[in-house]
C-alpha cells in the first residue's frame, strides 16, 4: 500500500483572496514504511510575502524569486502522488490550496476522499488534548528539535512518524501478536506453549561453579550472591 505524507507552506489562509502555495514537501510510504523517496519543491507565488507568513516559514520574496511557478511543476506533482492516499495534518487546508492551484492550471482536482487527516485522527484518539504536530511529537517522544520554522519536507518527515504512532506504533505490519490469526471456519483450538518436560541442563561447568563459589566466599557474608 502506497501512501504520501504531505505538507505545504503558503502565503496565507485563503487562495480565493490571492494566497498561494510557496512550498510542497512529501514523503512516500510503502506498507507504512518510509522508502526514502520524497518530493520537495519551492514555488514562486507571483506575489509578495506577507510578514505574518514569513514569520512562520521564513520564505521571503528574494529567496522565492527564481523558483518555478506552480504552473511549471503542477503536473510533476500530480505524477508523484498518483492515486495514493495522502496523509495530511489538517487536510482541508492543504487540499483547498492544492485544488485551487490545480484548477487555475486546468489540471484534475484531488478528490477529498483521497486525503487522510491526521488532525482528525488525533482529536478522535485524544479528545480535549492539544493535537498540533508539535503537541503530538511531545506525546509520542518524537524529536522535532530541528523544527524552529515550518518547512514542508521536514514537517512531512515528522508527520510520517506521528502518523505511524497514531495508527498503532512504528512499523505496525511486523505482526508481533502473541495470538495466531483465526480464519473463518477454523475449528483448531488455540495453541499455547507448554513447559519443557525436562529442564535444559546447565551450561556452567563444575570448574566454573567451583571458581565462582570460591570468589563469593572471599567477599564475605555480605556478598549479594549469598542472598539469592
Tab-separated table of C-alpha atoms in Angstrom:
chain	number	residue	atom	x	y	z
A	1	UNK	CA	0.000	0.000	0.000
A	2	UNK	CA	1.482	3.327	-1.113
A	3	UNK	CA	0.801	6.462	0.927
A	4	UNK	CA	2.138	10.007	0.560
A	5	UNK	CA	2.664	12.096	3.697
A	6	UNK	CA	2.306	15.677	2.528
A	7	UNK	CA	2.619	19.268	3.725
A	8	UNK	CA	2.504	22.711	2.129
A	9	UNK	CA	3.560	26.224	3.090
A	10	UNK	CA	1.584	29.201	1.793
A	11	UNK	CA	1.411	32.988	1.786
A	12	UNK	CA	-1.730	32.976	3.924
A	13	UNK	CA	-5.001	31.243	4.650
A	14	UNK	CA	-7.267	31.710	1.622
A	15	UNK	CA	-6.427	31.017	-2.030
A	16	UNK	CA	-9.613	32.788	-3.117
A	17	UNK	CA	-8.245	36.058	-1.741
A	18	UNK	CA	-4.935	35.692	-3.590
A	19	UNK	CA	-2.858	33.485	-1.298
A	20	UNK	CA	-0.605	30.917	-2.981
A	21	UNK	CA	1.474	27.837	-2.225
A	22	UNK	CA	5.204	28.507	-1.770
A	23	UNK	CA	6.487	25.044	-0.796
A	24	UNK	CA	5.428	21.406	-1.120
A	25	UNK	CA	7.070	18.522	0.713
A	26	UNK	CA	6.055	14.873	0.517
A	27	UNK	CA	7.355	11.536	1.804
A	28	UNK	CA	6.499	8.171	0.283
A	29	UNK	CA	5.445	5.242	2.486
A	30	UNK	CA	5.041	1.669	1.281
A	31	UNK	CA	3.309	-0.585	3.776
A	32	UNK	CA	3.669	2.167	6.418
A	33	UNK	CA	7.468	2.246	5.968
A	34	UNK	CA	9.327	5.264	4.537
A	35	UNK	CA	11.060	4.343	1.272
A	36	UNK	CA	13.387	7.357	1.110
A	37	UNK	CA	11.556	8.606	-1.983
A	38	UNK	CA	10.492	12.226	-1.458
A	39	UNK	CA	9.144	15.202	-3.360
A	40	UNK	CA	10.231	18.738	-2.457
A	41	UNK	CA	9.653	21.966	-4.326
A	42	UNK	CA	9.852	25.686	-3.533
A	43	UNK	CA	7.431	27.742	-5.623
A	44	UNK	CA	7.372	31.362	-6.767
A	45	UNK	CA	3.940	32.597	-5.600
A	46	UNK	CA	3.941	35.521	-8.077
A	47	UNK	CA	3.110	37.912	-5.252
A	48	UNK	CA	4.792	39.452	-2.208
A	49	UNK	CA	5.138	37.527	1.037
A	50	UNK	CA	3.123	38.892	3.988
A	51	UNK	CA	5.167	39.460	7.136
A	52	UNK	CA	2.929	37.122	9.160
A	53	UNK	CA	3.559	34.224	6.772
A	54	UNK	CA	7.310	34.935	6.623
A	55	UNK	CA	7.491	34.633	10.411
A	56	UNK	CA	6.010	31.118	10.155
A	57	UNK	CA	8.189	29.570	7.427
A	58	UNK	CA	10.960	32.093	6.703
A	59	UNK	CA	10.469	32.011	2.913
A	60	UNK	CA	10.871	35.539	1.572
A	61	UNK	CA	10.451	37.278	-1.779
A	62	UNK	CA	14.171	37.271	-2.641
A	63	UNK	CA	14.551	33.546	-1.960
A	64	UNK	CA	11.440	32.574	-3.973
A	65	UNK	CA	12.004	34.943	-6.896
A	66	UNK	CA	13.922	32.458	-9.065
A	67	UNK	CA	11.878	29.374	-8.093
A	68	UNK	CA	9.465	27.770	-10.602
A	69	UNK	CA	5.833	28.827	-10.677
A	70	UNK	CA	3.162	26.279	-9.784
A	71	UNK	CA	2.159	26.063	-13.445
A	72	UNK	CA	5.611	24.655	-14.161
A	73	UNK	CA	5.507	21.901	-11.544
A	74	UNK	CA	1.802	21.053	-11.170
A	75	UNK	CA	1.793	18.040	-13.473
A	76	UNK	CA	5.050	16.749	-11.979
A	77	UNK	CA	3.460	16.923	-8.537
A	78	UNK	CA	0.350	15.043	-9.690
A	79	UNK	CA	2.540	12.380	-11.279
A	80	UNK	CA	4.362	11.892	-7.981
A	81	UNK	CA	1.286	11.466	-5.799
A	82	UNK	CA	-0.742	9.468	-8.336
A	83	UNK	CA	-3.828	7.962	-6.724
A	84	UNK	CA	-2.060	7.184	-3.429
A	85	UNK	CA	-3.688	8.053	-0.127
A	86	UNK	CA	-2.497	11.497	1.048
A	87	UNK	CA	-1.684	11.703	4.759
A	88	UNK	CA	-2.007	15.367	5.805
A	89	UNK	CA	-2.290	17.211	9.111
A	90	UNK	CA	-5.365	19.452	8.757
A	91	UNK	CA	-6.035	18.089	5.287
A	92	UNK	CA	-8.790	20.583	4.464
A	93	UNK	CA	-6.264	23.428	4.417
A	94	UNK	CA	-3.723	21.787	2.084
A	95	UNK	CA	-6.280	20.209	-0.269
A	96	UNK	CA	-8.055	23.574	-0.570
A	97	UNK	CA	-4.846	25.240	-1.719
A	98	UNK	CA	-3.688	22.408	-3.961
A	99	UNK	CA	-7.030	22.175	-5.735
A	100	UNK	CA	-7.123	25.949	-6.235
A	101	UNK	CA	-3.683	25.883	-7.868
A	102	UNK	CA	-4.603	22.843	-9.985
A	103	UNK	CA	-7.893	24.438	-11.055
A	104	UNK	CA	-6.122	27.589	-12.246
A	105	UNK	CA	-3.931	25.345	-14.406
A	106	UNK	CA	-6.827	23.335	-15.772
A	107	UNK	CA	-5.482	20.142	-14.167
A	108	UNK	CA	-7.540	17.432	-12.399
A	109	UNK	CA	-8.599	18.142	-8.820
A	110	UNK	CA	-7.552	15.939	-5.916
A	111	UNK	CA	-10.632	14.089	-4.583
A	112	UNK	CA	-11.344	14.908	-0.951
A	113	UNK	CA	-11.646	11.212	-0.140
A	114	UNK	CA	-8.041	10.700	-1.255
A	115	UNK	CA	-6.854	12.584	1.847
A	116	UNK	CA	-6.437	11.120	5.341
A	117	UNK	CA	-6.484	13.819	8.032
A	118	UNK	CA	-4.141	13.056	10.944
A	119	UNK	CA	-5.546	16.042	12.847
A	120	UNK	CA	-8.979	14.384	12.863
A	121	UNK	CA	-7.432	11.058	13.904
A	122	UNK	CA	-5.559	12.716	16.782
A	123	UNK	CA	-8.657	14.557	18.024
A	124	UNK	CA	-10.630	11.319	17.979
A	125	UNK	CA	-7.931	9.377	19.843
A	126	UNK	CA	-7.150	12.109	22.368
A	127	UNK	CA	-10.314	14.215	22.778
A	128	UNK	CA	-9.727	17.524	24.518
A	129	UNK	CA	-5.931	17.302	24.212
A	130	UNK	CA	-3.714	19.519	22.007
A	131	UNK	CA	-3.438	17.982	18.540
A	132	UNK	CA	-0.872	20.187	16.819
A	133	UNK	CA	2.122	18.497	15.212
A	134	UNK	CA	4.399	19.770	17.987
A	135	UNK	CA	1.999	18.524	20.681
A	136	UNK	CA	1.837	15.067	19.096
A	137	UNK	CA	5.629	14.938	18.874
A	138	UNK	CA	5.793	15.565	22.618
A	139	UNK	CA	3.139	12.911	23.281
A	140	UNK	CA	4.950	10.248	21.264
A	141	UNK	CA	8.509	11.260	22.175
A	142	UNK	CA	9.428	12.206	18.595
A	143	UNK	CA	12.433	14.521	18.219
A	144	UNK	CA	11.409	17.730	16.446
A	145	UNK	CA	14.246	19.918	17.745
A	146	UNK	CA	15.170	20.969	14.200
A	147	UNK	CA	11.688	22.393	13.637
A	148	UNK	CA	12.445	26.020	14.534
A	149	UNK	CA	10.439	27.163	11.490
A	150	UNK	CA	7.767	25.379	9.498
A	151	UNK	CA	9.190	23.579	6.474
A	152	UNK	CA	7.109	21.375	4.180
A	153	UNK	CA	9.566	18.494	3.758
A	154	UNK	CA	10.731	18.468	7.389
A	155	UNK	CA	7.129	18.614	8.601
A	156	UNK	CA	6.227	15.729	6.273
A	157	UNK	CA	9.052	13.603	7.665
A	158	UNK	CA	7.955	14.360	11.234
A	159	UNK	CA	4.299	13.772	10.367
A	160	UNK	CA	5.187	10.365	8.908
A	161	UNK	CA	6.493	9.328	12.351
A	162	UNK	CA	3.450	10.800	14.096
A	163	UNK	CA	1.105	9.043	11.659
A	164	UNK	CA	2.642	5.629	12.366
A	165	UNK	CA	2.185	6.211	16.091
A	166	UNK	CA	-1.423	7.308	15.597
A	167	UNK	CA	-2.315	4.120	13.742
A	168	UNK	CA	-0.714	1.821	16.285
A	169	UNK	CA	3.026	2.325	16.530
A	170	UNK	CA	6.071	2.297	14.286
A	171	UNK	CA	6.203	-0.485	11.700
A	172	UNK	CA	2.810	-1.938	12.664
A	173	UNK	CA	2.921	-4.554	9.916
A	174	UNK	CA	5.545	-6.712	11.628
A	175	UNK	CA	2.684	-8.699	13.149
A	176	UNK	CA	4.135	-9.370	16.578
A	177	UNK	CA	0.811	-10.523	18.007
A	178	UNK	CA	1.061	-13.283	20.584
A	179	UNK	CA	-2.111	-14.934	19.294
A	180	UNK	CA	-2.309	-16.679	15.914
A	181	UNK	CA	-4.864	-15.302	13.495
A	182	UNK	CA	-8.023	-17.400	13.380
A	183	UNK	CA	-9.578	-17.971	9.973
A	184	UNK	CA	-13.287	-18.348	9.357
A	185	UNK	CA	-14.339	-21.966	9.766
A	186	UNK	CA	-11.136	-22.927	11.567
A	187	UNK	CA	-12.020	-25.289	14.438
A	188	UNK	CA	-8.427	-25.870	15.559
A	189	UNK	CA	-8.111	-24.801	19.212
A	190	UNK	CA	-5.654	-22.023	20.069
A	191	UNK	CA	-2.178	-23.423	20.670
A	192	UNK	CA	-0.267	-22.280	23.721
A	193	UNK	CA	3.336	-23.224	24.564
A	194	UNK	CA	3.803	-25.736	27.404
A	195	UNK	CA	6.728	-26.068	29.839
A	196	UNK	CA	9.552	-28.421	28.878
A	197	UNK	CA	9.050	-31.875	30.429
A	198	UNK	CA	12.737	-31.914	31.356
A	199	UNK	CA	14.637	-28.686	32.111
A	200	UNK	CA	17.633	-27.950	29.912
A	201	UNK	CA	20.953	-28.906	31.533
A	202	UNK	CA	23.079	-26.130	32.956
A	203	UNK	CA	25.749	-24.743	30.642
A	204	UNK	CA	28.028	-23.904	33.601
A	205	UNK	CA	30.843	-26.421	34.088
A	206	UNK	CA	31.712	-27.828	37.558
A	207	UNK	CA	35.029	-25.962	37.380
A	208	UNK	CA	33.238	-22.661	36.741
A	209	UNK	CA	30.840	-23.325	39.632
A	210	UNK	CA	33.719	-24.051	41.996
A	211	UNK	CA	35.598	-20.927	40.914
A	212	UNK	CA	32.521	-18.770	41.435
A	213	UNK	CA	31.873	-20.239	44.904
A	214	UNK	CA	35.475	-19.559	45.907
A	215	UNK	CA	35.199	-15.988	44.652
A	216	UNK	CA	31.952	-15.352	46.577
A	217	UNK	CA	33.434	-16.812	49.815
A	218	UNK	CA	36.249	-14.266	49.600
A	219	UNK	CA	33.676	-11.453	49.554
A	220	UNK	CA	32.320	-12.408	52.968
A	221	UNK	CA	28.802	-12.963	54.311
A	222	UNK	CA	27.507	-9.669	52.857
A	223	UNK	CA	28.075	-10.762	49.283
A	224	UNK	CA	24.926	-10.200	47.209
A	225	UNK	CA	25.151	-13.673	45.652
A	226	UNK	CA	24.555	-15.244	49.105
A	227	UNK	CA	21.157	-13.570	49.293
A	228	UNK	CA	19.908	-15.032	46.019
